[in-house]
XYZ file of C-alpha atoms in Angstrom:
541
model
C 14.539 148.878 82.366
C 13.060 151.946 80.665
C 12.086 151.917 77.017
C 12.463 155.531 75.931
C 9.583 156.920 73.923
C 10.342 158.779 70.732
C 9.258 162.402 71.025
C 6.143 162.785 68.879
C 5.714 165.675 66.505
C 4.175 168.796 68.095
C 0.462 169.143 67.436
C -0.334 172.776 66.871
C -4.087 172.229 67.146
C -3.795 170.383 70.470
C -2.784 171.654 73.883
C 0.015 169.753 75.552
C -2.422 168.698 78.237
C -6.084 167.880 78.423
C -8.267 170.660 79.852
C -8.834 170.484 83.586
C -12.563 170.894 83.170
C -15.182 170.614 80.512
C -18.659 171.918 79.937
C -19.463 168.730 78.077
C -22.573 166.933 79.197
C -22.202 163.186 78.935
C -22.883 160.035 80.872
C -20.704 156.983 80.989
C -23.107 154.364 79.686
C -23.748 155.796 76.254
C -21.825 155.706 73.012
C -22.885 159.132 71.726
C -22.712 162.642 73.239
C -25.648 163.486 75.491
C -27.834 166.535 75.330
C -26.699 169.782 76.892
C -29.291 169.500 79.655
C -27.488 166.679 81.481
C -25.330 167.719 84.438
C -21.620 167.135 83.993
C -18.981 167.262 86.697
C -16.139 169.682 86.187
C -12.531 168.652 86.642
C -12.946 165.134 85.238
C -10.214 164.184 82.819
C -11.984 160.902 82.038
C -15.143 162.706 80.993
C -13.130 165.312 79.102
C -11.445 162.532 77.153
C -14.718 160.763 76.434
C -16.455 163.936 75.299
C -13.522 164.882 73.041
C -13.662 161.490 71.359
C -17.432 161.091 70.983
C -17.900 164.657 69.747
C -15.064 164.046 67.242
C -13.276 167.122 68.594
C -10.079 165.085 68.737
C -9.154 161.578 67.743
C -7.843 159.003 70.198
C -4.550 159.015 68.317
C -4.199 162.787 68.684
C -4.957 162.684 72.400
C -2.486 159.848 72.846
C 0.282 161.760 71.048
C -0.406 164.801 73.221
C -0.032 162.775 76.405
C 3.058 160.956 75.181
C 4.642 164.275 74.281
C 4.295 165.537 77.845
C 5.234 162.186 79.364
C 8.435 162.141 77.349
C 9.300 165.729 78.308
C 8.734 165.232 82.037
C 9.894 161.654 82.576
C 13.660 162.379 82.715
C 12.966 164.738 85.632
C 10.456 162.591 87.550
C 11.362 158.992 86.715
C 7.795 157.845 87.398
C 7.928 154.822 85.102
C 9.911 151.603 85.081
C 8.525 150.219 81.825
C 6.949 151.908 78.820
C 5.432 150.062 75.863
C 6.379 150.604 72.236
C 4.616 153.817 71.095
C 3.597 152.029 67.902
C 1.601 149.527 69.958
C -0.186 152.330 71.810
C -0.976 154.154 68.569
C -2.366 150.927 67.119
C -4.766 150.723 70.073
C -5.768 154.361 69.589
C -6.327 153.877 65.846
C -8.500 150.837 66.559
C -10.538 152.921 69.004
C -11.006 155.675 66.395
C -12.295 153.119 63.883
C -14.792 151.761 66.406
C -16.044 155.265 67.191
C -16.430 155.991 63.482
C -18.448 152.785 63.137
C -20.784 153.876 65.954
C -19.731 151.132 68.354
C -19.929 151.453 72.132
C -16.303 151.988 73.143
C -16.627 151.775 76.923
C -16.488 154.377 79.702
C -12.664 154.424 79.807
C -12.195 154.702 76.058
C -8.935 156.459 75.238
C -8.095 157.061 78.912
C -4.389 156.624 79.614
C -3.912 154.529 82.752
C -0.572 153.967 84.482
C -0.204 150.736 86.461
C 1.962 150.131 89.522
C 4.633 147.567 88.710
C 3.426 145.056 91.313
C 0.259 144.493 89.243
C 0.783 141.876 86.555
C 0.577 142.824 82.889
C 0.999 140.359 80.057
C 2.374 142.876 77.566
C 4.987 144.525 79.808
C 7.447 143.355 82.478
C 6.192 143.194 86.071
C 9.065 143.378 88.535
C 7.531 144.664 91.765
C 10.460 147.099 91.842
C 12.786 144.193 92.692
C 15.900 142.775 91.030
C 14.733 139.277 91.831
C 11.980 139.663 89.204
C 13.985 141.686 86.695
C 12.700 140.899 83.215
C 9.723 138.851 84.446
C 6.790 139.010 82.031
C 3.585 137.428 83.396
C 1.346 135.380 81.088
C -1.780 137.225 82.270
C -3.153 140.592 83.369
C -4.204 141.338 86.930
C -7.993 141.462 87.183
C -8.007 145.225 87.845
C -5.853 145.818 84.763
C -7.920 143.452 82.629
C -11.183 145.161 83.581
C -9.787 148.618 82.806
C -8.586 147.418 79.394
C -11.935 145.796 78.614
C -13.619 149.173 79.178
C -11.342 150.909 76.685
C -8.404 152.105 78.807
C -4.916 152.267 77.313
C -2.141 151.219 79.693
C 0.618 153.763 79.151
C 3.263 152.163 81.373
C 4.309 150.536 84.649
C 5.154 152.880 87.503
C 7.967 152.851 90.019
C 7.481 151.678 93.611
C 9.304 150.683 96.753
C 10.382 147.069 96.306
C 7.311 144.815 96.704
C 5.480 147.797 98.205
C 7.719 147.940 101.287
C 8.432 151.602 101.889
C 7.002 155.092 102.147
C 9.196 157.114 99.788
C 9.776 155.090 96.561
C 13.483 155.295 97.399
C 13.291 151.558 98.091
C 12.977 150.714 94.396
C 15.811 148.561 93.089
C 15.958 150.637 89.888
C 15.525 154.380 90.442
C 14.219 157.109 92.740
C 11.084 158.974 91.693
C 10.833 162.711 92.375
C 7.850 164.736 93.571
C 6.343 166.967 90.828
C 5.888 169.766 93.364
C 9.596 169.829 94.243
C 12.060 167.564 92.469
C 14.253 167.409 95.571
C 11.466 165.742 97.578
C 9.967 162.249 97.707
C 6.565 161.520 96.146
C 5.674 159.182 99.008
C 5.278 155.464 98.733
C 5.063 152.794 97.989
C 2.886 153.910 95.038
C 5.003 157.016 94.473
C 5.361 156.483 90.741
C 1.594 156.176 90.226
C 0.905 159.327 92.277
C 3.643 161.374 90.590
C 2.460 160.340 87.113
C -1.093 161.586 87.784
C 0.131 164.749 89.504
C 2.348 165.618 86.529
C -0.454 164.710 84.080
C 1.693 162.015 82.475
C -1.473 159.923 82.458
C -5.130 160.497 83.267
C -5.498 158.050 86.166
C -3.407 155.283 87.679
C -3.634 152.101 89.697
C -1.681 151.555 92.898
C -1.788 149.231 95.881
C -2.392 150.105 99.509
C -1.213 147.807 102.321
C -0.703 150.426 105.032
C -1.229 153.741 103.244
C 0.654 153.243 99.992
C -2.041 154.994 97.933
C -3.146 157.626 100.430
C 0.209 158.964 101.665
C 1.646 159.565 98.141
C -1.683 161.119 97.123
C -1.193 163.604 99.953
C 2.445 164.288 99.055
C 1.682 164.770 95.347
C -1.574 166.729 95.663
C -3.865 164.225 93.941
C -6.874 162.135 94.937
C -6.153 158.648 96.281
C -8.833 156.060 96.994
C -8.285 152.934 99.102
C -11.372 150.705 98.769
C -12.800 148.351 101.367
C -10.821 145.125 101.616
C -12.429 142.777 99.100
C -14.084 145.474 96.977
C -11.445 145.031 94.224
C -9.889 141.710 93.282
C -6.287 141.137 94.349
C -5.730 138.560 91.600
C -2.518 139.501 89.825
C -1.326 141.792 92.631
C 2.028 140.597 93.956
C 1.319 139.658 97.567
C 2.980 141.623 100.348
C 0.579 141.187 103.293
C -2.448 139.324 101.995
C -4.887 140.330 104.756
C -4.080 144.018 104.237
C -3.357 144.465 100.509
C -5.863 146.398 98.378
C -5.777 147.752 94.830
C -6.402 151.509 94.868
C -6.986 154.383 92.452
C -5.371 157.752 91.741
C -6.940 160.651 89.869
C -6.683 164.409 89.603
C -10.283 164.616 90.848
C -12.636 162.633 93.055
C -14.782 161.914 90.004
C -11.882 160.320 88.126
C -10.899 158.147 91.095
C -14.524 157.054 91.521
C -15.009 156.270 87.830
C -11.856 154.148 87.839
C -12.987 152.296 90.980
C -16.365 151.608 89.407
C -14.590 150.080 86.421
C -12.393 147.650 88.374
C -14.585 146.769 91.393
C -16.660 143.655 91.863
C -16.417 139.973 92.656
C -13.759 137.886 90.936
C -13.815 134.094 90.956
C -10.016 134.086 90.864
C -9.826 135.810 94.271
C -11.495 134.013 97.165
C -11.292 137.186 99.294
C -13.134 139.390 96.799
C -16.576 140.409 97.997
C -19.950 139.515 96.492
C -21.300 142.918 97.550
C -23.016 144.759 94.716
C -21.065 147.700 93.308
C -23.289 150.793 93.626
C -23.568 153.521 91.038
C -20.795 155.823 92.269
C -21.229 158.009 89.195
C -24.649 159.421 90.085
C -23.095 161.771 92.665
C -20.609 163.430 90.323
C -22.648 166.481 89.362
C -21.569 170.063 88.821
C -21.349 172.501 91.713
C -24.139 174.599 90.186
C -26.633 171.890 91.167
C -25.598 171.829 94.845
C -27.917 173.120 97.541
C -26.763 175.945 99.792
C -25.861 173.395 102.479
C -25.224 170.266 100.396
C -23.930 168.201 103.331
C -26.510 169.291 105.875
C -26.927 166.701 108.617
C -23.706 164.828 107.883
C -21.852 163.871 111.068
C -18.088 164.242 110.789
C -15.689 163.014 113.450
C -12.208 164.516 113.601
C -9.874 161.930 115.149
C -8.241 163.688 118.113
C -5.147 161.485 118.155
C -4.195 162.622 114.629
C -3.837 166.320 115.350
C -1.545 166.231 118.357
C 2.132 165.736 119.088
C 4.297 164.671 116.197
C 2.126 166.335 113.559
C 3.431 169.453 111.807
C 1.618 172.656 112.720
C 0.920 173.419 109.052
C -0.799 170.057 108.647
C -2.944 170.627 111.750
C -3.919 174.073 110.465
C -4.938 172.653 107.067
C -7.073 169.952 108.701
C -8.782 172.468 110.980
C -9.537 174.589 107.909
C -10.994 171.528 106.198
C -13.158 170.868 109.267
C -14.405 174.461 109.108
C -15.247 173.975 105.440
C -17.306 170.908 106.341
C -19.234 173.037 108.812
C -19.876 175.628 106.083
C -21.342 172.819 103.977
C -23.824 171.985 106.750
C -21.972 169.215 108.610
C -21.680 168.841 112.337
C -17.997 168.335 113.201
C -16.882 166.923 116.538
C -13.630 165.547 117.848
C -13.692 161.818 118.539
C -11.124 159.848 120.477
C -9.753 156.483 119.369
C -7.526 155.492 122.309
C -6.210 152.465 120.423
C -5.064 154.564 117.466
C -1.397 154.654 118.506
C -1.354 150.851 118.817
C -1.952 150.447 115.108
C 1.583 151.191 113.970
C 3.411 148.440 115.916
C 0.605 145.953 115.282
C 0.701 146.713 111.573
C 4.444 146.220 111.199
C 4.341 142.903 113.073
C 1.452 141.576 110.973
C 2.661 142.936 107.638
C 6.207 141.685 108.190
C 4.940 138.277 109.271
C 2.779 137.888 106.207
C 5.525 139.173 103.918
C 8.016 136.631 105.277
C 5.569 133.925 104.204
C 4.540 135.457 100.876
C 8.072 136.196 99.734
C 9.306 132.666 100.440
C 8.202 131.755 96.907
C 11.024 133.891 95.452
C 13.772 131.313 95.816
C 15.284 131.171 92.338
C 13.423 127.959 91.458
C 9.695 128.593 91.759
C 9.953 132.336 91.095
C 12.755 134.809 90.746
C 16.081 135.044 88.966
C 18.402 132.187 89.811
C 22.028 132.430 90.899
C 24.174 129.432 89.981
C 25.365 127.359 92.939
C 26.646 123.829 93.530
C 24.247 123.111 96.405
C 20.525 123.731 96.814
C 20.844 125.748 100.039
C 23.455 127.969 98.425
C 21.221 128.443 95.388
C 18.343 129.578 97.615
C 20.533 131.818 99.742
C 22.459 133.444 96.904
C 19.371 134.007 94.755
C 17.538 135.737 97.600
C 20.602 137.648 98.796
C 21.288 139.078 95.356
C 17.638 139.586 94.446
C 16.191 141.318 97.510
C 17.008 144.816 98.736
C 17.876 145.788 102.297
C 14.358 146.842 103.348
C 12.779 143.641 102.080
C 15.392 141.509 103.838
C 14.827 143.371 107.080
C 11.049 142.867 106.965
C 11.436 139.181 106.134
C 13.706 138.746 109.149
C 11.326 140.703 111.400
C 8.376 138.621 110.257
C 10.177 135.315 110.591
C 11.210 136.263 114.134
C 7.635 137.245 115.075
C 6.316 133.913 113.807
C 8.995 131.760 115.383
C 8.369 129.334 118.224
C 8.491 131.062 121.589
C 7.661 134.506 120.138
C 4.430 133.850 118.217
C 2.173 134.533 121.205
C 4.156 137.539 122.349
C 4.141 139.276 118.966
C 1.922 137.910 116.190
C -0.974 136.761 118.360
C -0.954 139.959 120.392
C -0.879 142.044 117.206
C -3.959 140.201 115.977
C -5.702 140.975 119.267
C -4.818 144.651 118.846
C -6.226 144.481 115.329
C -9.568 143.353 116.734
C -9.545 146.226 119.231
C -8.826 148.722 116.442
C -11.578 147.299 114.245
C -14.086 147.569 117.093
C -13.046 151.127 117.946
C -13.620 152.237 114.352
C -16.966 150.453 114.288
C -18.034 152.296 117.439
C -16.839 155.675 116.140
C -18.588 155.169 112.789
C -21.830 154.229 114.527
C -21.905 157.787 115.883
C -20.420 159.550 112.846
C -21.002 159.192 109.119
C -17.329 159.689 108.279
C -14.095 160.216 110.193
C -11.405 162.641 109.083
C -7.696 162.999 109.771
C -4.509 164.082 108.024
C -3.201 161.553 105.513
C 0.347 162.054 106.802
C 1.915 163.932 109.730
C 3.926 166.172 107.375
C 4.167 167.327 103.805
C 6.650 165.664 101.443
C 10.194 165.621 102.821
C 13.560 165.682 101.110
C 14.928 162.709 99.202
C 17.343 160.890 101.503
C 16.070 162.643 104.638
C 14.667 159.474 106.260
C 16.281 156.737 104.221
C 18.729 155.847 106.984
C 16.182 156.231 109.789
C 13.578 153.497 109.204
C 11.750 154.188 112.479
C 11.138 157.787 111.438
C 9.909 156.581 108.046
C 7.614 153.988 109.645
C 6.169 156.654 111.969
C 4.935 158.497 108.892
C 2.409 155.697 108.347
C 0.619 156.284 111.655
C -2.327 158.061 109.992
C -3.080 155.301 107.513
C -2.254 151.821 108.859
C -5.263 151.579 111.165
C -7.607 151.794 108.188
C -5.994 148.722 106.623
C -6.109 146.822 109.916
C -9.846 147.519 110.076
C -10.394 146.791 106.359
C -12.227 150.104 105.806
C -12.377 152.416 102.765
C -10.634 155.792 102.815
C -10.400 158.713 100.420
C -7.594 161.273 100.405
C -7.907 164.577 98.587
C -5.829 167.767 98.761
C -7.194 170.356 101.174
C -4.429 172.941 101.520
C -0.749 173.734 101.205
C 2.182 174.512 103.466
C 5.433 176.313 102.737
C 8.072 174.426 100.814
C 9.522 174.144 97.330
C 8.808 176.909 94.833
C 5.019 176.830 95.055
C 4.232 175.289 98.433
C 3.550 171.638 99.204
C 0.103 169.992 99.255
C -1.585 168.517 102.314
C -4.065 165.677 102.031
C -7.281 165.211 104.020
C -8.173 161.590 104.794
C -11.860 160.661 104.952
C -12.680 157.231 106.419
C -16.006 155.494 105.935
C -17.807 152.355 107.026
C -17.089 149.081 105.242
C -18.282 149.228 101.615
C -19.122 152.893 102.126
C -17.192 154.158 99.087
C -20.331 155.670 97.581
C -20.788 158.040 100.530
C -17.081 158.909 100.656
C -17.078 159.787 96.963
C -20.247 161.874 97.296
C -18.860 163.843 100.227
C -15.401 164.136 98.692
C -16.779 165.430 95.406
C -18.831 168.128 97.137
C -15.888 169.102 99.356
C -13.582 169.306 96.343
C -15.937 171.344 94.162
C -16.695 173.890 96.899
C -13.128 174.395 98.150
C -12.225 177.931 97.123
C -8.902 179.640 96.421
C -7.029 176.352 96.040
C -5.296 175.044 92.926
C -3.387 171.789 93.160
C -1.344 171.966 89.982
C 2.382 171.268 90.525
C 4.969 173.664 89.105
C 6.158 171.174 86.502
C 2.656 171.202 85.004
C 1.978 174.898 85.580
C 5.103 175.747 83.559
C 3.814 173.554 80.736
C 0.469 175.364 80.823
C 2.141 178.770 80.788
C 4.260 177.835 77.785
């Protein structure tokens, strides 16, 4: 499945990695460098890339070779990617970009930015397997809308990332092809199902990446890998070209090494799409206006903000180190001028069983199309029923089969009211409880996961324990709300500690406020560096 990249020649005038910050002063809607009086956010790899190109400090081809060099060095250890394009094709895109810059053309806000794409998002120039054998070798005739929009704004898709099969899992061990490792400790999982996308950003194999979030599949791996993960409001980003798992829950999300990068990527891919009837007509606000440098902050930049800490997320079943990190984050909010109070969501614990009933039910319907005739690799058989059965038996993994069976059972006659209908009623209760809590608070906060990253294989044979790890995130999908996860601390583990993610939840279509608050929180958090050892060693060398 993996096309191995040829190791490019070392570039003595280039670092192996892009700088983590820049003093460049640029905005995203111009084709030339701005004056030095404009504020510029630190820690934005997208803006660093853009400034390097427009100032002619580096060419797009040079920056691409630098990234590919590191990707090739790290990939055998991480296994973040399932498919990589021909390097010659990528260099042709970079050369074309350099010619456009030389001609003074507007090259787009994502010009030269290397974007990794989760393998359940369709791409016309690379296979799209959803991490499943049933789609092995499948090459779609079109790009998913999110991918298409990123490309149109100048992004270069560097590869397709590993995932739990069809997004069903929390560790990326459910992939039919390989297991991805966590950059902070290669013996641990990166989370899932977007583990490959999170690991690739954490290890700086790409600048940003796209994932999907059905019950926490962007936010939990962001926490485990120490990066920023953004799950938008349901409908904010088109789902066209995203392989359906649970259609009423699925969202396309963003990963970045900073809040600014995640927000810039969201701005690029958001908006109504006529190919997706569930995409919203809501205007996409200017997220970028809030990404200013810390030097321009007031002494209490979040004064008056009301923050609610969800009580049910810091109790039994949550590691003490995680609780300590979240309490420290709450204290930091208070230092920034916020009022922080505990809020109770009594229905919070109901979200997990309701989610797995609804998601499994929808997946049993969505995955019926993979029968060896309409979609999926076909197994030869003499009879039609045998063809269906053998194609699905050989093509699907154990976790996918189990969820299909669970969903079919929940939808069957005699059990529909007891399971599916009741789960939908619980969903309404959860949505109303969040609406009430957010009427009294501007944002809600919680851990993104009850623990830091655990060992590979530790929960593979205990699905209930793995499912319980989603308790912090599934309610947000049931309510259709946006959420932002960013690293807020570390606990013991591995060689350099393990990151802990803070989840911030906002009102529907409240991404602008989440990004503003997250950016300020990130830029004012002191004595924290979320660079995994595999990257730190590269920097040191």
